[in-house]
mmCIF file of C-alpha atoms in Angstrom:
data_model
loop_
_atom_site.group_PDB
_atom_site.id
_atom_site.type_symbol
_atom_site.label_atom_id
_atom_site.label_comp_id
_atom_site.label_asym_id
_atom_site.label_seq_id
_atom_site.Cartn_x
_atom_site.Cartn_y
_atom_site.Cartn_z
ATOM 1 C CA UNK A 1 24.150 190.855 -65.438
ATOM 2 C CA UNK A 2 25.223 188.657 -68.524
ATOM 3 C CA UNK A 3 25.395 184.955 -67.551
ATOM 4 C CA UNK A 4 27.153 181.911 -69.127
ATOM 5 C CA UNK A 5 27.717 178.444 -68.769
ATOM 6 C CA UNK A 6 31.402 178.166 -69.481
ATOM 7 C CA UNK A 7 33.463 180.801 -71.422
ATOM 8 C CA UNK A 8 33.232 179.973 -74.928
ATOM 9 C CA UNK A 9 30.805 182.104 -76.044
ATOM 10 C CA UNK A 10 31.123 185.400 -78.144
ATOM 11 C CA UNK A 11 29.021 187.766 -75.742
ATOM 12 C CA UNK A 12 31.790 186.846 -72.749
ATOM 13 C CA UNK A 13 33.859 189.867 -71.838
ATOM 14 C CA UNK A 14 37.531 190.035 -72.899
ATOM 15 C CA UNK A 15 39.093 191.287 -69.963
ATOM 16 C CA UNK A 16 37.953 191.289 -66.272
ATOM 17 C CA UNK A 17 38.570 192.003 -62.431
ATOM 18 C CA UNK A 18 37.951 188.275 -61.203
ATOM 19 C CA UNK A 19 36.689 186.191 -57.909
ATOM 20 C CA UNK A 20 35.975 182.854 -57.708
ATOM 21 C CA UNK A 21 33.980 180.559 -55.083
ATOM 22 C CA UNK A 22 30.819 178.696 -54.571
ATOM 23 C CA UNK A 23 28.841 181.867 -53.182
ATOM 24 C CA UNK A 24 26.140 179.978 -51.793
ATOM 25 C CA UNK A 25 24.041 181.909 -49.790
ATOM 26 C CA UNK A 26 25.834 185.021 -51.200
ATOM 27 C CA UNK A 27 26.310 186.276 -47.414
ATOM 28 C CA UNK A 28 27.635 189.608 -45.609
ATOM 29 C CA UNK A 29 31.008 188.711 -46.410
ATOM 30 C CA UNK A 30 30.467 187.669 -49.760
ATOM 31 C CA UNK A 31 29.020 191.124 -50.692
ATOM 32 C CA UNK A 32 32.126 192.927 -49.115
ATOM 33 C CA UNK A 33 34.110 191.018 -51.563
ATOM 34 C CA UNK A 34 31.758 191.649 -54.333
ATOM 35 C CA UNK A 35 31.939 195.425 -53.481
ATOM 36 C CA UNK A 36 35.731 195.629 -53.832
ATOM 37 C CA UNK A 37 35.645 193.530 -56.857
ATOM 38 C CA UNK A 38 33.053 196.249 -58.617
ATOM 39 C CA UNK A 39 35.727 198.939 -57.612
ATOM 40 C CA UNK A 40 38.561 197.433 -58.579
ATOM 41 C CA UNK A 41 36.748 196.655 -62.403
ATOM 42 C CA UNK A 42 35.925 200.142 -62.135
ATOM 43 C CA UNK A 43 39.291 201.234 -61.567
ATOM 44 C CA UNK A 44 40.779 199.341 -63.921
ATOM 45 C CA UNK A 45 37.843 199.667 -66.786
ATOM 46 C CA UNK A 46 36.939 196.313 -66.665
ATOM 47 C CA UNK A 47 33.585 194.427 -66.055
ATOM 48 C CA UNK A 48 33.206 192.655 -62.693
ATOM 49 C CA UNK A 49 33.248 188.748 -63.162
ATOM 50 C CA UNK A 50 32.310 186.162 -60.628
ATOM 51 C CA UNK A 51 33.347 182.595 -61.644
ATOM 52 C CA UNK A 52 31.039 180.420 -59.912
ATOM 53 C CA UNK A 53 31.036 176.152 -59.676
ATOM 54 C CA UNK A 54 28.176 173.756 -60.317
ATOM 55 C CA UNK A 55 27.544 171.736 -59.048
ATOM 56 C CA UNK A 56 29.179 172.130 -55.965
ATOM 57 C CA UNK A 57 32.888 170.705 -55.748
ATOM 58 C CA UNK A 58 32.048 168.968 -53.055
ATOM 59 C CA UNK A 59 28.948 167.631 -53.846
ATOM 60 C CA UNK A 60 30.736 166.213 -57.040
ATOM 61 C CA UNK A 61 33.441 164.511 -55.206
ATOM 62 C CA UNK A 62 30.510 163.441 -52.410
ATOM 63 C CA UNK A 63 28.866 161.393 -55.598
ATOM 64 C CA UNK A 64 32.052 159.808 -57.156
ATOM 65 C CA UNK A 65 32.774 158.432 -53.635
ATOM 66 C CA UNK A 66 29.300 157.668 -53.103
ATOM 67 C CA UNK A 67 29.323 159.025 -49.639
ATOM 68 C CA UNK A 68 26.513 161.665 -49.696
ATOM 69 C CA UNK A 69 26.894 162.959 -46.124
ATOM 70 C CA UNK A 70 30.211 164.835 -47.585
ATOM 71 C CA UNK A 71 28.092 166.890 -49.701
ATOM 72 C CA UNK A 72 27.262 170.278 -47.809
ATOM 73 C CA UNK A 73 23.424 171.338 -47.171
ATOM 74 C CA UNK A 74 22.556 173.974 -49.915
ATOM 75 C CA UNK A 75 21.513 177.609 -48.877
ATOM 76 C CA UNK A 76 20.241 178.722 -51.763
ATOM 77 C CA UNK A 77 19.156 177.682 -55.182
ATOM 78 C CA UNK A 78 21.421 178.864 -58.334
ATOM 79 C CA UNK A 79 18.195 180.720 -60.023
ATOM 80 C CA UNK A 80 18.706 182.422 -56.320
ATOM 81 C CA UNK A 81 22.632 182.626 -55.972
ATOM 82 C CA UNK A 82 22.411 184.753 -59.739
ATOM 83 C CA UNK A 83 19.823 186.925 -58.610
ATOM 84 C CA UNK A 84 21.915 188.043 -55.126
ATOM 85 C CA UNK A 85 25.411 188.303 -57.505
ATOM 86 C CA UNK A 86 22.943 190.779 -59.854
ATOM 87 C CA UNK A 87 21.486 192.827 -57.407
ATOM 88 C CA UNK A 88 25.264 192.735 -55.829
ATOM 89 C CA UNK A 89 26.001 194.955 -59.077
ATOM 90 C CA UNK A 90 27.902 192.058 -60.801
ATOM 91 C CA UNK A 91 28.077 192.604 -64.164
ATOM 92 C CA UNK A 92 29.096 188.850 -65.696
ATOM 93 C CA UNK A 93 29.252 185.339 -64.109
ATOM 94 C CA UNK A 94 30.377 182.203 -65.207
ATOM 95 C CA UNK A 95 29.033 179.338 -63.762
ATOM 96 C CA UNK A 96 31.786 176.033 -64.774
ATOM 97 C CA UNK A 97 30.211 172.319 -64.843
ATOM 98 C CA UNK A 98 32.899 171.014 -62.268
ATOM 99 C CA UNK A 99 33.428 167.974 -64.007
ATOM 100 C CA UNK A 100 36.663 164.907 -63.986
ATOM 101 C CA UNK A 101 38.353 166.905 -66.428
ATOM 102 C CA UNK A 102 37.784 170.389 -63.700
ATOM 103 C CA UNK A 103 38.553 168.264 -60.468
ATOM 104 C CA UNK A 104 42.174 166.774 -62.588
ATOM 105 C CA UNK A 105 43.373 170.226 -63.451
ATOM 106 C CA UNK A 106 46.558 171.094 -62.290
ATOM 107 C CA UNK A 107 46.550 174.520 -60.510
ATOM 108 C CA UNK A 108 48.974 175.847 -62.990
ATOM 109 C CA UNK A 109 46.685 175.161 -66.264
ATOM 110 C CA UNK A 110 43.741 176.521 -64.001
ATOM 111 C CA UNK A 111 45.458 179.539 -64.163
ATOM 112 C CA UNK A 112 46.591 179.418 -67.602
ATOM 113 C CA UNK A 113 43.665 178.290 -69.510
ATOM 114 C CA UNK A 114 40.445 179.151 -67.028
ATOM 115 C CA UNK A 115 41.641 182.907 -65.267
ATOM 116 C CA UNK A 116 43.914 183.713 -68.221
ATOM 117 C CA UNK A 117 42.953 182.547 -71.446
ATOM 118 C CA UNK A 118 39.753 181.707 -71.037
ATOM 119 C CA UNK A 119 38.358 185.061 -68.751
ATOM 120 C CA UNK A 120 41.056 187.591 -69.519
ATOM 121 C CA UNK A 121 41.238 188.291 -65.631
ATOM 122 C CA UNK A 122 43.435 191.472 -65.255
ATOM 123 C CA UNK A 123 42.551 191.344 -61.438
ATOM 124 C CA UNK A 124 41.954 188.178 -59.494
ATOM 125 C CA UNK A 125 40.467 188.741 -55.613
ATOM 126 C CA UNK A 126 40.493 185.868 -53.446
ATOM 127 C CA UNK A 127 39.091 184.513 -50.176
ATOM 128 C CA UNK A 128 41.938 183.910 -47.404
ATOM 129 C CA UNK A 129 41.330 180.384 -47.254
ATOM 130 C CA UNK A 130 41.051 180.327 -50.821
ATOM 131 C CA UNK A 131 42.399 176.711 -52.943
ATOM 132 C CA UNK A 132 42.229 175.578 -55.988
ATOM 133 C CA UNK A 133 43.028 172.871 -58.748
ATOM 134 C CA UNK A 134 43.856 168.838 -58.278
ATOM 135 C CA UNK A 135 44.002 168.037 -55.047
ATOM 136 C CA UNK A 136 43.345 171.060 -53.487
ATOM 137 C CA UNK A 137 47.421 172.032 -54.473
ATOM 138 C CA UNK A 138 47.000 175.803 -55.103
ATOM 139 C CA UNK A 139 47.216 178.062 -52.828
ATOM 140 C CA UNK A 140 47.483 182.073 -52.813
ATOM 141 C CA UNK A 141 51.399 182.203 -53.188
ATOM 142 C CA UNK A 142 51.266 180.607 -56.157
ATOM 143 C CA UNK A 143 48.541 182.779 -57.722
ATOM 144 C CA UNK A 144 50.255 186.025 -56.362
ATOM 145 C CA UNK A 145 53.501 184.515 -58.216
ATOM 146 C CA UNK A 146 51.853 183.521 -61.259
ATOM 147 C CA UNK A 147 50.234 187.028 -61.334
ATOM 148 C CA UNK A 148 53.663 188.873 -60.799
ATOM 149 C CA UNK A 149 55.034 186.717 -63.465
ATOM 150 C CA UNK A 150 51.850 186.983 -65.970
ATOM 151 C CA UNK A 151 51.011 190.734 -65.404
ATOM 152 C CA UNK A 152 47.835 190.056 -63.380
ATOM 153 C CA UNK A 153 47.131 191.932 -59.941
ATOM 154 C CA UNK A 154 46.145 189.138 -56.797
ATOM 155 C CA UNK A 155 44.753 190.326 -53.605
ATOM 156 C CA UNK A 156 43.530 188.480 -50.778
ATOM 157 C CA UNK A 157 40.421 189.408 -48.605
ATOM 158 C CA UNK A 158 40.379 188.468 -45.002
ATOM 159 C CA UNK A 159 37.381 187.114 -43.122
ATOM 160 C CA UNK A 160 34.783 189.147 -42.344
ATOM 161 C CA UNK A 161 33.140 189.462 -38.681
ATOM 162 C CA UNK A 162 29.866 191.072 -37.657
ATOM 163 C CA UNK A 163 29.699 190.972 -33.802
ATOM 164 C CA UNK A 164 32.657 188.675 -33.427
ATOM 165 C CA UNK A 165 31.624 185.892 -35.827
ATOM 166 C CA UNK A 166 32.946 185.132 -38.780
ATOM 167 C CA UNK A 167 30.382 185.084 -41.880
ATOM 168 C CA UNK A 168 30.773 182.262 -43.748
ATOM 169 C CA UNK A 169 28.399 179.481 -45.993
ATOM 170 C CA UNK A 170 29.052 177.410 -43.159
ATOM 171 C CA UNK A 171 28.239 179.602 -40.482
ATOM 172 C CA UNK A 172 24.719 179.660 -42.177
ATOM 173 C CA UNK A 173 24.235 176.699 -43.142
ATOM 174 C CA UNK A 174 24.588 175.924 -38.992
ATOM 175 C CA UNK A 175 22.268 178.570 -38.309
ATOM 176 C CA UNK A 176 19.566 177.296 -40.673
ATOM 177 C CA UNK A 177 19.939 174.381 -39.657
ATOM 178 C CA UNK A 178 18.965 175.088 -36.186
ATOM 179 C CA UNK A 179 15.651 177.014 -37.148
ATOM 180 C CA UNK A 180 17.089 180.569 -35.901
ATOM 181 C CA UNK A 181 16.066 182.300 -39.107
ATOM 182 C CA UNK A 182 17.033 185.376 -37.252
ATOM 183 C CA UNK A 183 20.457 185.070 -36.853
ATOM 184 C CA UNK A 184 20.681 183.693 -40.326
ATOM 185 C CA UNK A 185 19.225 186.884 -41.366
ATOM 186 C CA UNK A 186 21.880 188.855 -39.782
ATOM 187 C CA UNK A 187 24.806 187.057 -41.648
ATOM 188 C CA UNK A 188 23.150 187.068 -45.221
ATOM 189 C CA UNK A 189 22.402 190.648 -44.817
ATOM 190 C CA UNK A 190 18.237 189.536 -45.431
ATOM 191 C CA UNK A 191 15.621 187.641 -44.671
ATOM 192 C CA UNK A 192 16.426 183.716 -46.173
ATOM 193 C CA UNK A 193 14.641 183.773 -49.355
ATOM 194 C CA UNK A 194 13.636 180.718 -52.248
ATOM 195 C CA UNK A 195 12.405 181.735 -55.576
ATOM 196 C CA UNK A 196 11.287 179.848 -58.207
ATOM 197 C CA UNK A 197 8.294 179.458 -60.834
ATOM 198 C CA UNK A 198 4.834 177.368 -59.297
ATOM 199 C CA UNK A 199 4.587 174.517 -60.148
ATOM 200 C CA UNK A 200 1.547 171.644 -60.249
ATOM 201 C CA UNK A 201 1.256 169.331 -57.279
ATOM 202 C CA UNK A 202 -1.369 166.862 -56.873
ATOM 203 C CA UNK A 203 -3.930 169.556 -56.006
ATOM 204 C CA UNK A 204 -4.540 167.761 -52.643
ATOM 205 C CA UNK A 205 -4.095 170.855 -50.580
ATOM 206 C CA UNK A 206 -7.375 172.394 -51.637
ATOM 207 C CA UNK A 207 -8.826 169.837 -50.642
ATOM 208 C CA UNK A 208 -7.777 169.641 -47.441
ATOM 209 C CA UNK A 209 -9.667 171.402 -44.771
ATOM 210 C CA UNK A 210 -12.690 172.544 -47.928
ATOM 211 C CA UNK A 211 -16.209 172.091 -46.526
ATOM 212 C CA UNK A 212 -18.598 169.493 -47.527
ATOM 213 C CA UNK A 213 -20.209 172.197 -49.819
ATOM 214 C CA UNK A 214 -17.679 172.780 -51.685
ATOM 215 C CA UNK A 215 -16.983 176.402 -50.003
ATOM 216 C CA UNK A 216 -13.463 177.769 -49.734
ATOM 217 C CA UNK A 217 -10.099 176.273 -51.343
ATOM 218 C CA UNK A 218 -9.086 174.675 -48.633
ATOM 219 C CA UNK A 219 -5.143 175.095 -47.764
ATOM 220 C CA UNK A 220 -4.333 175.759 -51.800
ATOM 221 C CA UNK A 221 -0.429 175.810 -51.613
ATOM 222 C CA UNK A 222 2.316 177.311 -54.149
ATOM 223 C CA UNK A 223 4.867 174.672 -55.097
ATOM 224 C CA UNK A 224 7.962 175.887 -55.637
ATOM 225 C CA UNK A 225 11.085 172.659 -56.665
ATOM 226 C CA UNK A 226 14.100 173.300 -54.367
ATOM 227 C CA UNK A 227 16.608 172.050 -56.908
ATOM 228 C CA UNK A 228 19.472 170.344 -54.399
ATOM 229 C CA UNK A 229 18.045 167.353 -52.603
ATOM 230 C CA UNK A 230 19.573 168.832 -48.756
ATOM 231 C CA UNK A 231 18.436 171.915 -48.076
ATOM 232 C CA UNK A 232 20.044 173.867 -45.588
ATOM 233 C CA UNK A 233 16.441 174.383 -43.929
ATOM 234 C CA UNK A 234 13.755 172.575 -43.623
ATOM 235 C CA UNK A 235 10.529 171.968 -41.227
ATOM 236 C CA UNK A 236 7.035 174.112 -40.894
ATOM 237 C CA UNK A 237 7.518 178.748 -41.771
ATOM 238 C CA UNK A 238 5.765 181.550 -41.675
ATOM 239 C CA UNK A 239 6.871 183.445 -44.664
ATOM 240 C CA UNK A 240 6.138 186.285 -46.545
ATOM 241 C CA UNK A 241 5.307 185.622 -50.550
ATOM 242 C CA UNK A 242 6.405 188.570 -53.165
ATOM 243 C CA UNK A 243 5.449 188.742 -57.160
ATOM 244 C CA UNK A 244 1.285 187.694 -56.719
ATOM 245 C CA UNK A 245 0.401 191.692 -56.590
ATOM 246 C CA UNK A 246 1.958 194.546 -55.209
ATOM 247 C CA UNK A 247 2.139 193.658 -51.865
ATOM 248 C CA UNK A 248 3.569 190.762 -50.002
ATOM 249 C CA UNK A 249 1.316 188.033 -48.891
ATOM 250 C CA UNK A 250 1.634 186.411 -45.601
ATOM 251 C CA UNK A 251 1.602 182.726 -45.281
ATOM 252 C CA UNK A 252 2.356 179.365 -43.770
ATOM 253 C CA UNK A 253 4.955 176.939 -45.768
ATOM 254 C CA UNK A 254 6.347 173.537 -45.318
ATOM 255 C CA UNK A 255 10.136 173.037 -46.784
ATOM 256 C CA UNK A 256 11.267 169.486 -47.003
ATOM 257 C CA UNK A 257 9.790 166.245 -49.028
ATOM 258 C CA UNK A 258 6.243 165.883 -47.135
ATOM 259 C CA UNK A 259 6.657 162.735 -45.493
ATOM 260 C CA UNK A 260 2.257 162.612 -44.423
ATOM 261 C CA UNK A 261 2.121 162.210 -48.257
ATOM 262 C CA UNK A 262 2.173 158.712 -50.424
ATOM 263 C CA UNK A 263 4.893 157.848 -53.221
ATOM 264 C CA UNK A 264 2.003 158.864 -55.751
ATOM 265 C CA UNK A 265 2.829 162.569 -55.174
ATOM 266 C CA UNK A 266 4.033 163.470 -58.453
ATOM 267 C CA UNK A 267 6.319 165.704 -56.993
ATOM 268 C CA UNK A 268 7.821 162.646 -54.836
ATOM 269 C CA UNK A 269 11.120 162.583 -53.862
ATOM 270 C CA UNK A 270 11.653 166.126 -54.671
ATOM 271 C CA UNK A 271 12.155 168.758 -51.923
ATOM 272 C CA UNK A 272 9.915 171.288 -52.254
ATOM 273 C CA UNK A 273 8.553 174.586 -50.596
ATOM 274 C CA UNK A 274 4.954 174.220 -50.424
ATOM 275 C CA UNK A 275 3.296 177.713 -49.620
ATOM 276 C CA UNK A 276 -0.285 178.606 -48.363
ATOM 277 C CA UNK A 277 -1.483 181.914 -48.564
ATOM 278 C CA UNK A 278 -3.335 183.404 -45.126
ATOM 279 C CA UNK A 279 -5.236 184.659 -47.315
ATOM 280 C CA UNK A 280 -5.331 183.828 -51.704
ATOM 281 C CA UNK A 281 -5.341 186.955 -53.825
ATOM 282 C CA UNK A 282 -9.320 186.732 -55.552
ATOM 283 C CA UNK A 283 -7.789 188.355 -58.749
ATOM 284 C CA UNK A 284 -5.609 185.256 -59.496
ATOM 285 C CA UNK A 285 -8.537 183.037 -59.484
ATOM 286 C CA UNK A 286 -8.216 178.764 -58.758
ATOM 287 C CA UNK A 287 -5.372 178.506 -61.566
ATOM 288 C CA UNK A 288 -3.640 181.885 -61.790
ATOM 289 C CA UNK A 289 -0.192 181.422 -60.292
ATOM 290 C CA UNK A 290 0.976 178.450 -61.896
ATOM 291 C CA UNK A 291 4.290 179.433 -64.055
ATOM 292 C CA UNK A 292 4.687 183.029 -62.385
ATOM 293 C CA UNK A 293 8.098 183.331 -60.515
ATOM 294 C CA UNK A 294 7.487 184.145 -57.220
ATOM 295 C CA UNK A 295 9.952 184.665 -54.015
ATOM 296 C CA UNK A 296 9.158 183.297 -50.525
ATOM 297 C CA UNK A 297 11.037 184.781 -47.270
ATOM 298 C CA UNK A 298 11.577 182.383 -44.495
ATOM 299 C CA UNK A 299 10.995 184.240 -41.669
ATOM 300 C CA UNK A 300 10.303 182.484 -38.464
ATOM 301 C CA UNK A 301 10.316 178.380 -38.049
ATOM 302 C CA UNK A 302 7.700 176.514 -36.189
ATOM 303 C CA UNK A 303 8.372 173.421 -36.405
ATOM 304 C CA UNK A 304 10.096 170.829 -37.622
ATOM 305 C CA UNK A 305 8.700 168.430 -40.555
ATOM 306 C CA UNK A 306 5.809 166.072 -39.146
ATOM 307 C CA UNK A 307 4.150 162.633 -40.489
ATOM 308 C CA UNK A 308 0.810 162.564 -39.878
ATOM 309 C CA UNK A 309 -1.583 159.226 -39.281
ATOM 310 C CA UNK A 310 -4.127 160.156 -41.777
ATOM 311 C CA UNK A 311 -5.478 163.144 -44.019
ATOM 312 C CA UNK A 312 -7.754 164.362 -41.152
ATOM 313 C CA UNK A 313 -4.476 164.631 -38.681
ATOM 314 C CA UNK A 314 -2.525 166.540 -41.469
ATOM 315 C CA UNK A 315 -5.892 168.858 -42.145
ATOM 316 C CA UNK A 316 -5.735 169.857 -38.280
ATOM 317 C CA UNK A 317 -1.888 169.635 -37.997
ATOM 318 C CA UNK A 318 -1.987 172.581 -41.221
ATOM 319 C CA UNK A 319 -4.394 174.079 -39.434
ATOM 320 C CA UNK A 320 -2.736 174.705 -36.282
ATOM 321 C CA UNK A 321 0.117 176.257 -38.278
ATOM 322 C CA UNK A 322 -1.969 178.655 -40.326
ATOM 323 C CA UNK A 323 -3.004 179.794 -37.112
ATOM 324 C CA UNK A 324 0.436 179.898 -35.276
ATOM 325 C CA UNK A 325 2.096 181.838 -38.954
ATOM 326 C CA UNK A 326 -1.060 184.665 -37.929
ATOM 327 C CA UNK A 327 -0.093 184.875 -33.912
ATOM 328 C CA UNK A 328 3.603 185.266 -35.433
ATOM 329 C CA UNK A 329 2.637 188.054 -37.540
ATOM 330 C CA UNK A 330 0.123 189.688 -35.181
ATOM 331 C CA UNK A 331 3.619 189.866 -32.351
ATOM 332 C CA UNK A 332 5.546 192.869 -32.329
ATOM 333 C CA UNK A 333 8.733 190.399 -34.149
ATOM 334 C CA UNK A 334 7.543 190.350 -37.663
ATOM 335 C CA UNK A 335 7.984 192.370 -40.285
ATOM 336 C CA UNK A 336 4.820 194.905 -41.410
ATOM 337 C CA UNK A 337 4.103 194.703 -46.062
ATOM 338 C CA UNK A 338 4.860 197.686 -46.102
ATOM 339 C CA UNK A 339 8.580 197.762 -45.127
ATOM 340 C CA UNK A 340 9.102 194.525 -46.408
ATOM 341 C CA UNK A 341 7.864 195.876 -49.987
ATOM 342 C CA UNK A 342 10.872 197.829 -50.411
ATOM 343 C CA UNK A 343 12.473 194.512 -50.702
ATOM 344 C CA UNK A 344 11.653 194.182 -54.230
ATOM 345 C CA UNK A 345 14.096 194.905 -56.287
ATOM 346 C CA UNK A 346 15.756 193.076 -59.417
ATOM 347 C CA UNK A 347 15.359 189.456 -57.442
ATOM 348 C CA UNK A 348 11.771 189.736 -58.665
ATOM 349 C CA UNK A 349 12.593 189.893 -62.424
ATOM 350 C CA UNK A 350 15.574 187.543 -62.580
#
């Protein structure tokens, strides 16, 4: 999938079959939509094109107001929201800075200057509730008049419903929210998954826990940056880690911003998903992961996010979870390596 920030490069295609939307989580009902927008391209001997925001529209408008509770929690990273729209079988996406100049455009020169000149959409597929330009003012009538008028095909895709319930960001966001990785599973389609590369911490984790002789590493974590500052989730996982060998590793991970830990951290203030391995692969050795990209499936919550009074509290609370994360994988609800190996497809290289 070719990728660019804004469309005035040389490489971007000259003519496309074209949805827009934030796609964060890239869910069951985005993927329908993504499916009919590869056939249509098809059809019409086009490439695919997804034109994507970021950040967020509302998160934008959320910071000019300065009233952060509008901004929505983020599912998914963008490094993560590229990978799903690749292995989706998108071939281009174009990811706009929304911007002043983006939020003042008048749906009209949207349409003119974005979809038309500046994407050569030939086919433009839409969510119902789909709006667009200043002030929200565009609608679907207008696009589907501009398109008879302009010699571009609209359509409009209705919700979509497994079991009853409409798939939407928001529905997942709610069920993320709640801990029921499960049911958040079932609308994306997959288990809720963050990817990044490993980063350095403060190397406290190995310490933790480590016997006075120096024997063991201690809870040695994987530090992976969670870009957006609300997650959708956050609290205490048992996950499953993919890219440190050919099988996946289970493990025990905290999502949030570690509030046992002192503003020395040098990852303070930062959310971040902080990953122990049940068991560390010998081959990588005390430094080996650091700048690999690896992906992390949230598969069953625990608990929420704890402060602890003191190192020796937090060495027993991590503990305790290491050995909850193994009863969770020792019941007959997780998922075995082996069937969660087939898993790993392009999101690994991207």
């Amino acid at each position: 999938m070719k990728i660019f920030r804004g469309f005035h490069h040389p490489g971007i295609a000259r003519a496309c079959a074209l949805t827009i939307g934030n796609f964060d989580g890239v869910h069951r009902g985005h993927q329908a939509m993504l499916a009919l927008l590869n056939s249509e391209a098809a059809h019409r001997g086009v490439e695919s094109c997804v034109l994507t925001f970021e950040p967020h529209p509302r998160d934008y408008f959320a910071g000019t107001l300065h009233k952060p509770e509008l901004a929505p929690a983020r599912i998914g990273t963008l490094r993560d929201k590229l990978t799903e729209l690749a292995r989706c079988g998108v071939q281009q996406t174009v990811v706009l800075p929304f911007d002043a100049r983006l939020a003042a455009q008048s749906p009209q020169a949207f349409i003119d200057e974005v979809l038309l000149q500046g994407l050569g959409a030939r086919y433009v597929l839409v969510g119902d509730d789909f709006r667009f330009g200043s002030q929200r003012a565009g609608d679907y009538a207008l696009l589907d008049a501009t398109g008879q008028a302009r010699g571009f095909d609209v359509a409009r895709m209705n919700s979509y419903e497994v079991h009853g319930l409409r798939v939407s960001s928001s529905a997942v966001r709610q069920a993320l929210g709640k801990g029921d990785m499960e049911a958040a599973a079932r609308l994306l389609g997959r288990p809720y998954t963050i990817s990044g590369h490993v980063v350095h911490g403060r190397k406290l984790g190995r310490e933790l826990g480590a016997t006075a002789e120096g024997v063991g590493d201690g809870f040695r974590t994987l530090n992976l940056r969670f870009a957006h500052w609300k997650p959708a989730a956050s609290g205490i996982f048992a996950v499953l880690v993919h890219g440190l060998g050919e099988f996946p590793l289970q493990g025990v991970a905290n999502l949030g911003v570690r509030p046992s830990l002192d503003p020395d951290d040098v990852n303070g203030g930062r959310v971040l998903l902080e990953t122990h391995c049940l068991q560390w692969p010998a081959d990588l050795g005390a430094e080996g992961a650091y700048g690999k990209i690896v992906r992390v499936e949230l598969l069953h919550k625990l608990h929420d996010e704890l402060k602890y009074d003191g190192l020796d509290a937090l060495t027993t609370g991590i503990a305790k979870d290491c050995a909850d994360a193994r009863a969770y994988f020792a019941s007959a609800h997780a998922p075995t390596n082996h069937t969660e190996t087939r898993r790993q497809t392009t999101r690994d290289r991207i």
